[in-house]
Amino acid sequence: MFFQLKKNVSDANKLLETNQLVTLTWGNVSEIDKDLNVIGIKPSGIPYSQLKPEHIVIVNLDGQIIDGDLNPSSDLETHLYLYNKFPTIKGITHTHSSYATSFAQSGISIPPLGTTHADHFYGSIPITRKLSDNEILYNYERNTGRVIYEIFSDLNIMPQDIPGVLVNQHGPFTWGKSALDSLENAIALEEVAKMTFNAKLLSNNFEAINQTLLDKHFLRKNGARATY
Amino acid sequence: MFFQLKKNVSDANKLLETNQLVTLTWGNVSEIDKDLNVIGIKPSGIPYSQLKPEHIVIVNLDGQIIDGDLNPSSDLETHLYLYNKFPTIKGITHTHSSYATSFAQSGISIPPLGTTHADHFYGSIPITRKLSDNEILYNYERNTGRVIYEIFSDLNIMPQDIPGVLVNQHGPFTWGKSALDSLENAIALEEVAKMTFNAKLLSNNFEAINQTLLDKHFLRKNGARATY
Amino acid sequence: MFFQLKKNVSDANKLLETNQLVTLTWGNVSEIDKDLNVIGIKPSGIPYSQLKPEHIVIVNLDGQIIDGDLNPSSDLETHLYLYNKFPTIKGITHTHSSYATSFAQSGISIPPLGTTHADHFYGSIPITRKLSDNEILYNYERNTGRVIYEIFSDLNIMPQDIPGVLVNQHGPFTWGKSALDSLENAIALEEVAKMTFNAKLLSNNFEAINQTLLDKHFLRKNGARATY
Amino acid sequence: MFFQLKKNVSDANKLLETNQLVTLTWGNVSEIDKDLNVIGIKPSGIPYSQLKPEHIVIVNLDGQIIDGDLNPSSDLETHLYLYNKFPTIKGITHTHSSYATSFAQSGISIPPLGTTHADHFYGSIPITRKLSDNEILYNYERNTGRVIYEIFSDLNIMPQDIPGVLVNQHGPFTWGKSALDSLENAIALEEVAKMTFNAKLLSNNFEAINQTLLDKHFLRKNGARATY
């Protein structure tokens, strides 16, 4: 059962490694089936190269295991929280990719310096606040989702407009219309982070692109009036 | 029909990925056939690994599709503008390669710091001005070609002398005597950008090479008196 | 004889290259068999791609060769010293991996800036003092072990809490519950070093994570109450 | 004829690409046969992946072609000059590898910051002066050899002690006891350049290792009293 969902999730997780987004087992991808109200997610601790569709863990929206012999990724509660609060998204990718995580560890957001950024993210990629001691001690993974939701609420950002975030002192989460789409946003985020890192070192005078260029690039690829 | 042109363009586009110049589908190569007055260009959205000669879109100099079932790259109008204004060039490559794009996003040109640069580019690789809001809103891709032509006119540079440019807040375009030659210039530009980036971080005292060394390296490989 | 030990050590040494932790032959992994009181270690000068279990050198705790036709790695005495002083460890990896060695050459420790660090290292990865001239001239490799032990004693760190160190002007050593575990810590150390390097360049305001987050991440993966 | 020499040179040139030391065709390796007084060198313009022993060009010490249908590398005169002035060397590698060339373009030498450096280079890797206009205009390649020899004479360095150099505004040359040995020194130089680059960015307080540590590492691997 759930064969297509398991295959989508397995394929996207294996692409984490192919695209050099993960070291050891530091990353996971999930996808939600909106008809069946179940989520497929990577099991904990399995190397990507050995991962097969039958390893994917199927859980319901409360996180109870419906199908699968392995433990789900320890980040499951973060995924569940985001699927609940961001009903338009259908896939989530979490990595510790080098450049995006470097920004997360520096506590700074990634401004849109060029059209590469604008093709995927409709503005700065935000950074969450740090979690409080209590938020770390109790329901840590769920609270990781909470600070993500909080920054999107505070800044009044729609999750489909900026499909990614940096969790302070932790790393990036991205999402999208499917497991694969969230993975492609993780690839884009890492590359954008690398180029913004380089631009910051090259010059202190760089500036974000203006709204017109941001509109041009983001809206032709995304949203209601997308032309491709 | 157009088999050789399609093969040249397909091969060069596939080399974008082999040479790590592209992420996802962020890049395209075209070639012009001066006898038939047609251009072959990558279709939009096809992964490089799946690209075959029969996918290449053939258009005339007005951009009308002559042959092919797929949509041409969204950057087609930029290619057409450059083939029109730079009649000596026969191939064009556009990428968002990491270091060249980092310079483009910082708004600074790439000075010739060594013989690696001089073997391919006869002086600084220029950066265009930013496009105005109107230029972004109307005929954006064509205006991207226009600001490239403008900087070469303003600085009185022949396109065969410096076969590449950085479009401000966007990324690099390179060209050459064929699709493959433009691709090799894209490879050279990315590597030159990386080494100039490093040199800028190492020291504030670096300086551009002088005209004699620039002549020695560029002219022995390029131009009328090239010895190899 | 010693087939499993030799296989463990051979496999882990080959993974040095697969994981891009070594250039030429600059790295070695060993493992101790606590029942037989013998250590398996990489022979000197063999390329990783040609290494086989039968090449692994077996020595006793005094460093005398028990089995094997080749010379052990010149770093053997450092390994022996560490197995003697840190009785809880069972595998050791030494590399000259790029970013970790860059920190070693700069003489600075690696602070815990994020959860990636905390998943593997329960605090800053320390840097040893430089060796004195006498320590270099006589029993150099053994004294390399000595300055490692010294910094762990001085800072009152348990080796299982921070399974790695930077030897000043030299490079990293990591350890773990097996050859493979020490190798995984070497992979984690290199990636953590890269991200800390980037964070330092991005901002002067970065700060180490607090004890609560360090506890959360380290203790759920390591120690008596580990949940996975 | 010259089969072993051709094979040695072909193999070492192919390793340039395998070890990511070259972009396009920017690099070449040669070896001298001291009995026959001939040199084998890479032909100009052949991709490394297609190179075979029969492509290697054999020249005498005056640079006259003895065997081979192709043109020798344009850097031949530099190789000849070095074999003439440095009679102890038997192989030469020239690359434009990224980090070493970045130092060459910055005009600064590479100080010995750690044992990785000391295992291969017995002190700072020197940088030549820039060539004068006349030296560029006439006998450029030979004069490139001349400024290398000049800096070794001026600093009183034996070529076997520091088997590499940075040519100002150009890139690195390394040498050794064979084509393969010169290639391994090129690999070591690039990695040492990368780590020194990183260390310079991490801290302004780094310092070169002292003579005792330099002696310990260099002399145990090289010279009359080498122990391995």
XYZ file of N, CA and C in Angstrom, chain C residues 49-211:
489
model
N 42.950 2.901 -2.496
C 42.188 2.097 -3.468
C 42.755 0.682 -3.584
N 44.026 0.492 -3.241
C 44.638 -0.841 -3.351
C 44.643 -1.594 -2.020
N 44.210 -0.926 -0.974
C 44.288 -1.528 0.356
C 43.337 -2.728 0.482
N 43.835 -3.813 1.089
C 43.021 -4.992 1.357
C 43.230 -5.405 2.812
N 42.286 -6.181 3.368
C 42.429 -6.593 4.771
C 43.799 -7.215 5.073
N 44.350 -7.988 4.141
C 45.616 -8.663 4.442
C 46.795 -7.693 4.546
N 46.613 -6.437 4.123
C 47.689 -5.449 4.271
C 47.746 -4.842 5.676
N 46.651 -4.972 6.421
C 46.575 -4.297 7.729
C 47.616 -4.895 8.676
N 48.315 -4.021 9.383
C 49.358 -4.452 10.311
C 48.752 -4.622 11.701
N 49.024 -5.775 12.319
C 48.537 -6.036 13.681
C 49.714 -5.872 14.647
N 49.524 -5.014 15.652
C 50.580 -4.801 16.648
C 50.012 -5.020 18.046
N 50.900 -5.289 18.993
C 50.420 -5.358 20.379
C 50.490 -3.963 21.011
N 50.152 -3.875 22.283
C 50.019 -2.554 22.899
C 51.362 -1.854 23.082
N 52.452 -2.590 22.908
C 53.790 -1.974 22.918
C 54.238 -1.583 21.518
N 53.413 -1.848 20.528
C 53.753 -1.470 19.166
C 54.551 -2.520 18.405
N 54.741 -3.692 19.001
C 55.460 -4.762 18.284
C 54.542 -5.420 17.266
N 55.077 -5.689 16.100
C 54.267 -6.282 15.036
C 53.989 -7.748 15.345
N 52.725 -8.095 15.379
C 52.266 -9.455 15.653
C 51.981 -10.183 14.347
N 51.481 -9.412 13.379
C 51.068 -10.017 12.108
C 51.123 -8.960 11.019
N 51.635 -9.328 9.864
C 51.666 -8.400 8.738
C 53.067 -8.205 8.196
N 53.156 -7.991 6.871
C 54.445 -7.894 6.189
C 54.894 -6.458 5.963
N 54.010 -5.511 6.230
C 54.318 -4.115 5.889
C 54.592 -3.311 7.150
N 55.163 -2.121 6.965
C 55.391 -1.235 8.102
C 54.104 -0.526 8.480
N 53.841 -0.400 9.786
C 52.638 0.338 10.194
C 52.811 1.829 9.895
N 51.702 2.539 9.821
C 51.713 3.998 9.654
C 52.686 4.641 10.630
N 53.357 5.689 10.185
C 54.319 6.370 11.058
C 53.636 7.031 12.255
N 52.308 7.141 12.214
C 51.577 7.719 13.344
C 51.213 6.687 14.398
N 51.705 5.444 14.271
C 51.324 4.370 15.191
C 51.477 4.756 16.660
N 52.584 5.385 17.008
C 52.830 5.690 18.426
C 51.780 6.649 18.988
N 51.266 7.543 18.156
C 50.189 8.431 18.621
C 48.940 7.617 18.927
N 48.607 6.691 18.036
C 47.446 5.824 18.264
C 47.619 5.030 19.560
N 48.799 4.425 19.737
C 49.030 3.600 20.939
C 48.873 4.425 22.206
N 49.425 5.639 22.189
C 49.338 6.489 23.365
C 47.878 6.789 23.711
N 47.086 7.084 22.678
C 45.679 7.425 22.917
C 44.878 6.212 23.405
N 45.112 5.030 22.829
C 44.403 3.834 23.316
C 44.752 3.578 24.781
N 45.988 3.867 25.154
C 46.409 3.649 26.531
C 45.758 4.634 27.503
N 45.702 5.909 27.112
C 45.211 6.942 28.026
C 43.696 7.104 27.988
N 43.093 6.724 26.865
C 41.639 6.845 26.718
C 41.061 5.429 26.592
N 40.921 4.705 27.715
C 40.546 3.283 27.603
C 39.140 3.046 27.061
N 38.312 4.090 26.985
C 36.947 3.864 26.472
C 36.852 3.872 24.958
N 37.911 4.279 24.274
C 37.806 4.382 22.812
C 38.306 3.102 22.133
N 37.746 2.792 20.970
C 38.109 1.555 20.270
C 38.549 1.765 18.821
N 38.442 2.998 18.331
C 38.903 3.293 16.977
C 39.449 4.705 16.916
N 40.449 4.933 16.055
C 41.063 6.254 15.905
C 41.247 6.558 14.421
N 40.917 7.789 14.030
C 41.137 8.256 12.657
C 41.982 9.515 12.680
N 43.014 9.533 11.837
C 43.838 10.735 11.671
C 43.801 11.146 10.216
N 43.491 12.429 9.959
C 43.506 12.939 8.584
C 44.198 14.299 8.550
N 44.393 14.802 7.345
C 44.763 16.204 7.121
C 43.636 16.864 6.328
N 42.376 16.574 6.685
C 41.252 17.106 5.909
C 41.272 18.636 5.909
N 40.841 19.234 4.798
C 41.137 20.645 4.498
C 40.719 21.635 5.588
N 39.469 21.649 5.954
C 39.000 22.696 6.865
C 39.465 22.454 8.291
N 39.415 21.201 8.752
C 39.885 20.913 10.112
C 41.370 21.270 10.227
N 42.149 20.930 9.215
C 43.572 21.241 9.245
C 43.806 22.754 9.180
N 42.950 23.464 8.452
C 43.070 24.925 8.400
C 42.914 25.524 9.798
N 41.957 25.017 10.570
C 41.829 25.469 11.957
C 43.076 25.099 12.758
N 43.562 23.881 12.574
C 44.761 23.431 13.300
C 45.941 24.344 12.988
N 46.030 24.769 11.724
C 47.143 25.626 11.326
C 46.961 27.066 11.796
N 45.733 27.450 12.086
C 45.468 28.785 12.624
C 45.568 28.804 14.139
N 45.629 27.620 14.741
C 45.783 27.547 16.194
C 44.534 27.890 16.971
N 43.357 27.681 16.353
C 42.134 28.007 17.069
C 41.183 26.817 17.127
N 40.469 26.744 18.250
C 39.519 25.653 18.461
C 38.231 25.929 17.676
N 37.346 24.932 17.632
C 36.096 25.046 16.868
C 34.923 25.078 17.838
N 34.307 26.258 17.999
C 33.189 26.379 18.943
C 31.921 25.754 18.369
N 31.005 25.306 19.241
C 29.757 24.688 18.769
C 28.749 25.758 18.353
N 28.614 25.980 17.043
C 27.714 27.035 16.558
C 26.337 26.523 16.198
N 26.170 25.196 16.178
C 24.861 24.701 15.766
C 24.648 23.257 16.154
N 23.477 22.754 15.782
C 23.098 21.405 16.185
C 23.907 20.331 15.456
N 24.428 20.656 14.269
C 25.280 19.686 13.574
C 26.473 19.328 14.450
N 27.087 20.352 15.010
C 28.204 20.171 15.925
C 27.759 19.370 17.154
N 26.630 19.777 17.735
C 26.169 19.181 18.990
C 25.769 17.716 18.833
N 25.394 17.307 17.616
C 25.051 15.889 17.420
C 26.268 14.980 17.618
N 27.474 15.528 17.453
C 28.688 14.703 17.529
C 29.665 15.109 18.623
N 29.701 16.398 18.957
C 30.723 16.897 19.884
C 30.046 17.733 20.976
N 30.317 17.377 22.202
C 29.602 17.969 23.346
C 30.350 19.202 23.857
N 30.644 20.130 22.957
C 31.360 21.348 23.313
C 32.387 21.666 22.244
N 33.220 22.700 22.509
C 34.248 23.100 21.548
C 35.211 21.949 21.272
N 35.651 21.840 20.024
C 36.699 20.870 19.695
C 38.024 21.552 19.992
N 38.768 21.024 20.984
C 39.934 21.764 21.473
C 41.129 21.682 20.538
N 42.047 22.635 20.714
C 43.307 22.612 19.991
C 44.427 22.449 21.012
N 45.378 21.590 20.690
C 46.494 21.350 21.615
C 47.443 22.543 21.610
N 48.337 22.584 22.584
C 49.464 23.511 22.500
C 50.432 22.995 21.445
N 51.358 23.855 21.038
C 52.413 23.404 20.140
C 53.394 22.527 20.912
N 54.034 21.600 20.229
C 55.064 20.790 20.880
C 56.335 21.622 21.060
N 57.056 21.352 22.107
C 58.355 22.004 22.310
C 59.386 21.385 21.360
N 60.515 22.048 21.220
C 61.567 21.495 20.364
C 61.972 20.093 20.821
N 62.120 19.919 22.118
C 62.499 18.597 22.619
C 61.448 17.541 22.330
N 60.191 17.949 22.454
C 59.111 16.993 22.165
C 59.062 16.623 20.687
N 59.532 17.535 19.828
C 59.601 17.213 18.392
C 60.803 16.312 18.113
N 61.923 16.622 18.772
C 63.160 15.891 18.473
C 63.131 14.450 18.968
N 62.524 14.218 20.126
C 62.555 12.876 20.717
C 61.139 12.357 20.928
N 60.832 11.172 20.419
C 59.513 10.551 20.587
C 58.384 11.458 20.095
N 58.584 12.003 18.913
C 57.642 12.980 18.348
C 56.211 12.455 18.282
N 56.034 11.261 17.738
C 54.679 10.747 17.534
C 54.013 10.456 18.888
N 54.789 9.913 19.816
C 54.247 9.664 21.147
C 53.865 10.988 21.830
N 54.704 12.009 21.650
C 54.419 13.305 22.266
C 53.211 13.987 21.644
N 52.938 13.647 20.392
C 51.706 14.141 19.772
C 50.501 13.601 20.539
N 50.552 12.324 20.901
C 49.502 11.759 21.755
C 49.460 12.450 23.119
N 50.658 12.760 23.636
C 50.751 13.356 24.968
C 50.057 14.723 25.031
N 50.269 15.584 24.029
C 49.627 16.910 24.079
C 48.114 16.808 23.887
N 47.676 15.753 23.198
C 46.224 15.525 23.087
C 45.666 15.163 24.466
N 46.308 14.196 25.102
C 45.849 13.782 26.433
C 45.890 14.967 27.406
N 46.944 15.758 27.313
C 47.126 16.905 28.209
C 45.969 17.900 28.123
N 45.547 18.226 26.887
C 44.473 19.226 26.766
C 43.150 18.665 27.290
N 42.915 17.350 27.100
C 41.697 16.753 27.632
C 41.738 16.720 29.165
N 42.900 16.467 29.731
C 43.043 16.508 31.198
C 42.855 17.924 31.708
N 43.548 18.869 31.079
C 43.499 20.258 31.546
C 42.079 20.810 31.525
N 41.342 20.482 30.454
C 39.982 21.015 30.316
C 38.956 20.089 30.959
N 39.443 18.972 31.510
C 38.556 18.016 32.174
C 37.455 17.492 31.250
N 37.853 17.133 30.022
C 36.913 16.599 29.032
C 37.061 15.082 28.974
N 35.926 14.394 28.938
C 35.942 12.957 28.726
C 36.063 12.699 27.217
N 36.916 11.772 26.803
C 37.106 11.576 25.350
C 35.838 11.143 24.619
N 34.921 10.479 25.305
C 33.685 10.089 24.628
C 32.728 11.274 24.464
N 32.958 12.351 25.207
C 32.093 13.521 25.061
C 32.502 14.372 23.860
N 33.797 14.514 23.670
C 34.282 15.264 22.505
C 35.279 14.364 21.787
N 34.774 13.578 20.840
C 35.613 12.543 20.233
C 36.506 13.080 19.107
N 37.205 14.185 19.378
C 38.113 14.703 18.372
C 38.898 15.877 18.908
N 39.990 16.191 18.211
C 40.901 17.234 18.670
C 41.655 17.758 17.456
N 42.152 18.981 17.566
C 43.041 19.532 16.550
C 44.446 19.615 17.127
N 45.397 18.950 16.493
C 46.789 19.076 16.928
C 47.377 20.310 16.240
N 47.857 21.226 17.062
C 48.353 22.519 16.581
C 49.398 22.355 15.473
N 49.247 23.111 14.415
C 50.162 23.081 13.263
C 50.237 21.710 12.590
N 49.259 20.865 12.842
C 49.284 19.530 12.264
C 47.929 19.186 11.631
N 46.973 18.722 12.435
C 45.689 18.334 11.859
C 44.838 17.611 12.879
N 43.681 17.067 12.448
C 42.739 16.459 13.386
C 43.003 14.972 13.674
N 42.682 14.581 14.875
C 42.491 13.176 15.261
C 41.066 13.053 15.793
N 40.378 11.965 15.422
C 39.067 11.668 16.008
C 39.074 10.234 16.489
N 38.134 9.887 17.334
C 38.049 8.518 17.834
C 36.585 8.135 18.031
N 36.346 6.882 18.446
C 34.974 6.426 18.632
C 34.916 5.001 19.089
N 33.714 4.423 18.963
C 33.464 3.088 19.486
C 33.993 1.987 18.571
N 34.487 2.374 17.407
C 35.043 1.431 16.434
C 35.814 2.248 15.404
N 36.517 1.562 14.516
C 37.191 2.269 13.419
C 36.175 3.089 12.642
N 35.042 2.463 12.311
C 34.021 3.148 11.517
C 33.450 4.357 12.252
N 33.221 4.203 13.552
C 32.673 5.314 14.328
C 33.670 6.487 14.380
N 34.940 6.188 14.511
C 35.941 7.270 14.519
C 36.005 7.960 13.158
N 35.801 7.171 12.094
C 35.760 7.752 10.749
C 34.566 8.676 10.596
N 33.408 8.248 11.099
C 32.218 9.116 10.991
C 32.429 10.411 11.768
N 33.129 10.339 12.877
C 33.440 11.566 13.606
C 34.414 12.456 12.824
N 35.298 11.843 12.042
C 36.199 12.634 11.189
C 35.421 13.342 10.084
N 34.415 12.645 9.533
C 33.544 13.260 8.518
C 32.785 14.435 9.139
N 32.215 14.195 10.324
C 31.450 15.246 11.008
C 32.353 16.431 11.348
N 33.560 16.159 11.827
C 34.490 17.235 12.194
C 34.813 18.108 10.988
N 35.097 17.489 9.839
C 35.437 18.268 8.643
C 34.264 19.159 8.221
N 33.058 18.616 8.246
C 31.889 19.396 7.826
C 31.602 20.515 8.830
N 31.735 20.219 10.110
C 31.544 21.235 11.145
C 32.602 22.340 11.003
N 33.825 21.940 10.707
C 34.896 22.930 10.510
C 34.572 23.844 9.337
N 34.059 23.252 8.245
C 33.717 24.060 7.065
C 32.619 25.066 7.395
N 31.598 24.618 8.097
C 30.485 25.517 8.401
C 30.894 26.581 9.412
N 31.766 26.242 10.347
C 32.235 27.240 11.310
C 33.134 28.266 10.614
N 33.961 27.787 9.682
C 34.771 28.688 8.848
C 33.867 29.688 8.133
N 32.841 29.197 7.466
C 31.921 30.079 6.738
C 31.229 31.064 7.672
N 30.781 30.568 8.830
C 30.063 31.432 9.763
C 30.969 32.550 10.276
N 32.227 32.229 10.511
C 33.178 33.239 10.965
C 33.375 34.325 9.904
N 33.357 33.930 8.633
C 33.525 34.918 7.569
C 32.260 35.753 7.358
N 31.116 35.146 7.650
C 29.851 35.847 7.416
C 29.579 36.933 8.440
N 30.034 36.743 9.663
C 29.613 37.631 10.741
C 30.574 37.532 11.911
N 30.776 38.643 12.586
C 31.567 38.589 13.818
C 30.697 38.387 15.040
N 29.392 38.320 14.816
C 28.457 38.249 15.940
C 27.947 36.855 16.249
N 28.464 35.846 15.533
C 27.965 34.498 15.814
C 28.285 34.145 17.266
N 27.502 33.264 17.827
C 27.785 32.826 19.200
C 27.537 31.330 19.330
N 28.219 30.737 20.294
C 28.054 29.303 20.525
C 26.639 29.027 21.021
N 26.142 27.838 20.737
C 24.831 27.442 21.243
C 24.922 27.250 22.757
N 23.776 27.329 23.434
C 23.819 27.238 24.895
C 23.803 25.769 25.361
N 23.955 25.598 26.657
C 24.089 24.255 27.211
C 22.832 23.418 26.985
